[in-house]
PDB file of C-alpha atoms in Angstrom:
ATOM      1  CA  SER A   1      56.752  13.131  -2.931  1.00 48.00           C
ATOM      2  CA  GLY A   2      54.533  12.523   0.189  1.00 59.00           C
ATOM      3  CA  ASP A   3      53.877  16.258   0.698  1.00 66.00           C
ATOM      4  CA  GLU A   4      51.080  16.929  -1.654  1.00 67.00           C
ATOM      5  CA  ALA A   5      47.619  16.846  -0.693  1.00 69.00           C
ATOM      6  CA  LEU A   6      45.424  13.749  -1.722  1.00 65.00           C
ATOM      7  CA  TYR A   7      41.745  14.049  -2.964  1.00 67.00           C
ATOM      8  CA  LEU A   8      39.285  11.178  -3.626  1.00 67.00           C
ATOM      9  CA  LYS A   9      39.212  10.386  -7.228  1.00 66.00           C
ATOM     10  CA  ASP A  10      42.781  11.810  -7.938  1.00 71.00           C
ATOM     11  CA  VAL A  11      44.819   9.546 -10.525  1.00 73.00           C
ATOM     12  CA  TYR A  12      48.483   9.044  -9.926  1.00 75.00           C
ATOM     13  CA  GLY A  13      49.593   6.917 -12.955  1.00 78.00           C
ATOM     14  CA  SER A  14      47.579   3.643 -12.663  1.00 78.00           C
ATOM     15  CA  LEU A  15      46.614   4.289  -9.042  1.00 78.00           C
ATOM     16  CA  GLU A  16      43.291   6.270  -8.020  1.00 72.00           C
ATOM     17  CA  VAL A  17      42.221   7.616  -4.553  1.00 72.00           C
ATOM     18  CA  GLU A  18      38.842   5.277  -3.707  1.00 68.00           C
ATOM     19  CA  SER A  19      38.604   6.177  -0.040  1.00 64.00           C
ATOM     20  CA  CYS A  20      40.445   7.902   2.782  1.00 68.00           C
ATOM     21  CA  ASN A  21      39.124   6.433   6.316  1.00 67.00           C
ATOM     22  CA  GLU A  22      35.650   6.741   6.614  1.00 70.00           C
ATOM     23  CA  LYS A  23      35.423   8.687   3.382  1.00 72.00           C
ATOM     24  CA  SER A  24      34.787   6.974   0.341  1.00 76.00           C
ATOM     25  CA  CYS A  25      33.101   7.667  -3.459  1.00 77.00           C
ATOM     26  CA  LEU A  26      31.455   4.519  -3.569  1.00 82.00           C
ATOM     27  CA  ILE A  27      27.948   4.868  -1.685  1.00 85.00           C
ATOM     28  CA  ASN A  28      25.949   1.244  -1.418  1.00 89.00           C
ATOM     29  CA  ILE A  29      22.063   2.572  -1.918  1.00 90.00           C
ATOM     30  CA  GLU A  30      18.844  -0.024  -2.043  1.00 93.00           C
ATOM     31  CA  TYR A  31      15.762   0.443  -4.504  1.00 94.00           C
ATOM     32  CA  LYS A  32      12.822  -0.740  -3.380  1.00 94.00           C
ATOM     33  CA  TYR A  33      10.364  -1.415  -6.607  1.00 95.00           C
ATOM     34  CA  SER A  34       6.735  -1.626  -4.755  1.00 94.00           C
ATOM     35  CA  LEU A  35       4.351  -3.692  -6.863  1.00 94.00           C
ATOM     36  CA  LYS A  36       0.314  -3.395  -5.834  1.00 94.00           C
ATOM     37  CA  ASN A  37      -2.569  -4.884  -7.540  1.00 93.00           C
ATOM     38  CA  VAL A  38      -4.990  -1.901  -7.738  1.00 92.00           C
ATOM     39  CA  GLY A  39      -7.401  -3.602 -10.253  1.00 89.00           C
ATOM     40  CA  SER A  40     -10.552  -5.466  -9.458  1.00 89.00           C
ATOM     41  CA  ASN A  41      -9.238  -9.027 -10.245  1.00 91.00           C
ATOM     42  CA  ALA A  42      -6.145 -11.308  -9.017  1.00 93.00           C
ATOM     43  CA  MET A  43      -2.898 -10.678 -11.089  1.00 94.00           C
ATOM     44  CA  LYS A  44       0.161 -12.833 -11.810  1.00 95.00           C
ATOM     45  CA  ILE A  45       3.329 -10.590 -12.845  1.00 96.00           C
ATOM     46  CA  THR A  46       4.766 -11.727 -15.606  1.00 96.00           C
ATOM     47  CA  ASP A  47       7.672  -9.660 -16.718  1.00 97.00           C
ATOM     48  CA  LEU A  48       9.678  -7.225 -14.537  1.00 97.00           C
ATOM     49  CA  THR A  49      12.474  -5.123 -15.968  1.00 97.00           C
ATOM     50  CA  ARG A  50      14.609  -2.474 -14.824  1.00 96.00           C
ATOM     51  CA  THR A  51      16.921  -0.115 -17.097  1.00 97.00           C
ATOM     52  CA  ARG A  52      19.300   1.992 -15.747  1.00 95.00           C
ATOM     53  CA  GLU A  53      21.128   4.599 -17.569  1.00 95.00           C
ATOM     54  CA  GLY A  54      23.771   6.745 -16.752  1.00 90.00           C
ATOM     55  CA  LEU A  55      26.492   9.104 -18.588  1.00 85.00           C
ATOM     56  CA  ALA A  56      28.882   6.330 -19.056  1.00 83.00           C
ATOM     57  CA  SER A  57      26.503   3.035 -19.359  1.00 88.00           C
ATOM     58  CA  ILE A  58      23.010   1.646 -19.780  1.00 94.00           C
ATOM     59  CA  SER A  59      21.948  -1.756 -18.724  1.00 94.00           C
ATOM     60  CA  THR A  60      18.305  -3.422 -18.716  1.00 96.00           C
ATOM     61  CA  GLU A  61      18.277  -6.521 -16.258  1.00 95.00           C
ATOM     62  CA  ASP A  62      15.290  -8.877 -15.721  1.00 96.00           C
ATOM     63  CA  LEU A  63      14.063  -8.646 -12.182  1.00 96.00           C
ATOM     64  CA  ILE A  64      11.428 -11.211 -12.507  1.00 96.00           C
ATOM     65  CA  ARG A  65      13.547 -13.721 -10.407  1.00 96.00           C
ATOM     66  CA  LEU A  66      13.726 -11.362  -7.454  1.00 95.00           C
ATOM     67  CA  VAL A  67       9.845 -11.400  -7.321  1.00 94.00           C
ATOM     68  CA  GLU A  68       9.025 -13.922  -4.249  1.00 91.00           C
ATOM     69  CA  ASP A  69       5.172 -14.431  -5.389  1.00 91.00           C
ATOM     70  CA  THR A  70       3.963 -13.354  -8.668  1.00 94.00           C
ATOM     71  CA  SER A  71       0.433 -14.102  -7.348  1.00 95.00           C
ATOM     72  CA  LEU A  72      -1.466 -10.821  -6.195  1.00 95.00           C
ATOM     73  CA  ASP A  73      -4.906 -10.838  -5.506  1.00 95.00           C
ATOM     74  CA  VAL A  74      -6.613  -7.659  -5.436  1.00 94.00           C
ATOM     75  CA  GLY A  75      -5.113  -5.143  -2.778  1.00 95.00           C
ATOM     76  CA  GLU A  76      -1.864  -7.073  -2.416  1.00 95.00           C
ATOM     77  CA  MET A  77       1.414  -5.891  -2.417  1.00 94.00           C
ATOM     78  CA  THR A  78       5.006  -7.509  -3.201  1.00 94.00           C
ATOM     79  CA  VAL A  79       8.430  -5.594  -2.904  1.00 93.00           C
ATOM     80  CA  VAL A  80      11.603  -6.215  -4.772  1.00 94.00           C
ATOM     81  CA  ARG A  81      14.782  -5.062  -3.850  1.00 93.00           C
ATOM     82  CA  GLU A  82      17.730  -4.321  -5.586  1.00 93.00           C
ATOM     83  CA  GLU A  83      21.193  -2.999  -4.182  1.00 91.00           C
ATOM     84  CA  GLU A  84      23.528  -0.781  -6.628  1.00 91.00           C
ATOM     85  CA  VAL A  85      26.988   1.061  -5.808  1.00 87.00           C
ATOM     86  CA  PHE A  86      26.984   4.649  -7.148  1.00 86.00           C
ATOM     87  CA  ASN A  87      30.250   6.670  -7.220  1.00 82.00           C
ATOM     88  CA  VAL A  88      29.146  10.264  -5.731  1.00 83.00           C
ATOM     89  CA  CYS A  89      32.393  11.943  -6.438  1.00 79.00           C
ATOM     90  CA  VAL A  90      31.778  11.926 -10.298  1.00 80.00           C
ATOM     91  CA  LYS A  91      29.212  14.287 -11.795  1.00 83.00           C
ATOM     92  CA  ASP A  92      26.241  12.007 -13.264  1.00 88.00           C
ATOM     93  CA  GLU A  93      22.735  12.120 -13.780  1.00 92.00           C
ATOM     94  CA  ILE A  94      21.556   8.341 -13.428  1.00 93.00           C
ATOM     95  CA  SER A  95      17.671   6.954 -14.505  1.00 95.00           C
ATOM     96  CA  THR A  96      16.256   4.288 -13.446  1.00 95.00           C
ATOM     97  CA  MET A  97      12.967   2.817 -15.134  1.00 96.00           C
ATOM     98  CA  VAL A  98      11.200  -0.434 -14.260  1.00 96.00           C
ATOM     99  CA  ASP A  99       8.662  -1.869 -16.712  1.00 96.00           C
ATOM    100  CA  VAL A 100       6.009  -4.423 -14.955  1.00 96.00           C
ATOM    101  CA  LYS A 101       3.539  -6.546 -16.938  1.00 96.00           C
ATOM    102  CA  ALA A 102       0.965  -8.355 -15.102  1.00 95.00           C
ATOM    103  CA  ASP A 103      -1.656 -10.935 -16.540  1.00 94.00           C
ATOM    104  CA  PRO A 104      -5.414 -11.311 -14.802  1.00 91.00           C
ATOM    105  CA  PRO A 105      -6.783 -14.760 -15.507  1.00 87.00           C
ATOM    106  CA  GLU A 106      -8.867 -13.594 -18.110  1.00 86.00           C
ATOM    107  CA  GLY A 107      -8.686 -10.374 -19.910  1.00 84.00           C
ATOM    108  CA  LYS A 108      -5.836  -7.958 -21.355  1.00 91.00           C
ATOM    109  CA  ALA A 109      -2.516  -7.684 -19.626  1.00 92.00           C
ATOM    110  CA  CYS A 110      -1.958  -4.591 -17.625  1.00 92.00           C
ATOM    111  CA  PHE A 111       1.143  -2.416 -17.875  1.00 95.00           C
ATOM    112  CA  ASP A 112       3.108  -0.016 -15.703  1.00 96.00           C
ATOM    113  CA  ILE A 113       6.099   2.148 -15.945  1.00 96.00           C
ATOM    114  CA  ASP A 114       7.715   4.136 -13.129  1.00 96.00           C
ATOM    115  CA  ASN A 115      11.188   6.333 -13.431  1.00 95.00           C
ATOM    116  CA  TYR A 116      13.788   7.533 -10.776  1.00 94.00           C
ATOM    117  CA  VAL A 117      16.364   9.922 -11.548  1.00 94.00           C
ATOM    118  CA  ILE A 118      19.512  10.580  -9.105  1.00 92.00           C
ATOM    119  CA  THR A 119      21.094  13.532 -10.263  1.00 91.00           C
ATOM    120  CA  ILE A 120      24.968  13.425  -8.690  1.00 87.00           C
ATOM    121  CA  ASP A 121      26.865  16.661  -8.664  1.00 84.00           C
ATOM    122  CA  PRO A 122      29.851  16.679  -6.158  1.00 79.00           C
ATOM    123  CA  LYS A 123      30.333  20.482  -6.844  1.00 74.00           C
ATOM    124  CA  GLU A 124      34.101  20.162  -5.949  1.00 68.00           C
ATOM    125  CA  CYS A 125      36.133  22.749  -7.195  1.00 65.00           C
ATOM    126  CA  ARG A 126      40.164  22.476  -7.062  1.00 64.00           C
ATOM    127  CA  VAL A 127      42.640  25.144  -8.666  1.00 65.00           C
ATOM    128  CA  ASP A 128      46.023  25.714  -7.801  1.00 70.00           C
ATOM    129  CA  VAL A 129      47.848  28.622  -9.570  1.00 72.00           C
ATOM    130  CA  SER A 130      51.614  29.194  -9.476  1.00 75.00           C
ATOM    131  CA  ILE A 131      53.508  32.246 -10.865  1.00 78.00           C
ATOM    132  CA  THR A 132      57.091  32.266 -12.579  1.00 80.00           C
ATOM    133  CA  CYS A 133      59.019  35.411 -13.560  1.00 85.00           C
ATOM    134  CA  ALA A 134      62.131  35.081 -15.609  1.00 83.00           C
ATOM    135  CA  ASP A 135      64.234  37.262 -18.467  1.00 83.00           C
ATOM    136  CA  ASP A 136      64.724  36.428 -22.189  1.00 83.00           C
ATOM    137  CA  GLU A 137      67.381  34.548 -21.022  1.00 87.00           C
ATOM    138  CA  GLY A 138      65.332  32.369 -18.114  1.00 87.00           C
ATOM    139  CA  THR A 139      67.310  33.763 -15.166  1.00 86.00           C
ATOM    140  CA  LYS A 140      64.513  33.971 -12.471  1.00 86.00           C
ATOM    141  CA  CYS A 141      63.475  37.646 -11.872  1.00 85.00           C
ATOM    142  CA  ASN A 142      64.822  37.857  -8.464  1.00 86.00           C
ATOM    143  CA  GLU A 143      68.604  36.414  -9.474  1.00 87.00           C
ATOM    144  CA  ILE A 144      68.698  39.090 -12.015  1.00 83.00           C
ATOM    145  CA  GLN A 145      71.496  41.451 -11.641  1.00 81.00           C
ATOM    146  CA  ALA A 146      71.801  45.121 -12.397  1.00 76.00           C
ATOM    147  CA  PRO A 147      74.527  46.347 -15.044  1.00 71.00           C
ATOM    148  CA  SER A 148      77.204  48.624 -13.661  1.00 66.00           C
ATOM    149  CA  PHE A 149      75.736  51.962 -13.898  1.00 67.00           C
ATOM    150  CA  GLN A 150      78.912  53.254 -15.157  1.00 71.00           C
ATOM    151  CA  CYS A 151      79.960  53.658 -18.798  1.00 72.00           C
ATOM    152  CA  LYS A 152      83.802  52.568 -19.044  1.00 73.00           C
ATOM    153  CA  GLU A 153      85.959  54.462 -21.642  1.00 76.00           C
ATOM    154  CA  GLY A 154      85.291  53.588 -24.986  1.00 75.00           C
ATOM    155  CA  GLU A 155      81.751  52.607 -24.691  1.00 74.00           C
ATOM    156  CA  VAL A 156      79.118  54.104 -26.811  1.00 75.00           C
ATOM    157  CA  PRO A 157      75.788  54.932 -25.662  1.00 72.00           C
ATOM    158  CA  ASP A 158      73.134  53.672 -27.847  1.00 74.00           C
ATOM    159  CA  ALA A 159      70.214  54.887 -26.050  1.00 72.00           C
ATOM    160  CA  LEU A 160      69.965  58.419 -24.414  1.00 70.00           C
ATOM    161  CA  ALA A 161      66.565  60.045 -22.889  1.00 72.00           C
ATOM    162  CA  PHE A 162      65.514  63.629 -22.580  1.00 71.00           C
ATOM    163  CA  SER A 163      63.283  64.259 -19.432  1.00 72.00           C
ATOM    164  CA  TYR A 164      61.932  67.932 -19.274  1.00 75.00           C
ATOM    165  CA  VAL A 165      60.807  68.984 -15.768  1.00 75.00           C
ATOM    166  CA  GLY A 166      59.502  72.461 -16.074  1.00 75.00           C
ATOM    167  CA  GLY A 167      56.598  74.900 -15.785  1.00 71.00           C
ATOM    168  CA  GLY A 168      55.874  76.660 -19.108  1.00 61.00           C
TER     169      GLY A 168
END
């Protein structure tokens, strides 16, 4: 009707309110994965996998293609960036796990895992209460007419009440 307040994430049929002017539920974020050779030999990063799990979905992606230089000398570091869009108007807990494997020229492979959890809780509470009042016939309470107080000739009283006011 045009008189109703609109809120982010409200659904009207097949339409959903995603943003209002500057307000938006969809937020761009950037993950930064820092990979550093903390060992005593040069390493080659051979595997970098990210797993992201939320209440509604889970995804795993191979990120090795995002590593510019997979060879790291002792003490060197490289950074991988990944952008994601999150809906901050819906309660969720999003866990991102990164698993890396690096191989030295000689010896055993090295592994490491890191996990980052984002908790989204919009804490929005909207409640609407309305009261209606009607009699058994559906007449609104403010429209109920009082009956005539006079019993007409021939009408038989079907309910009598006795009231005693006294002292003793």
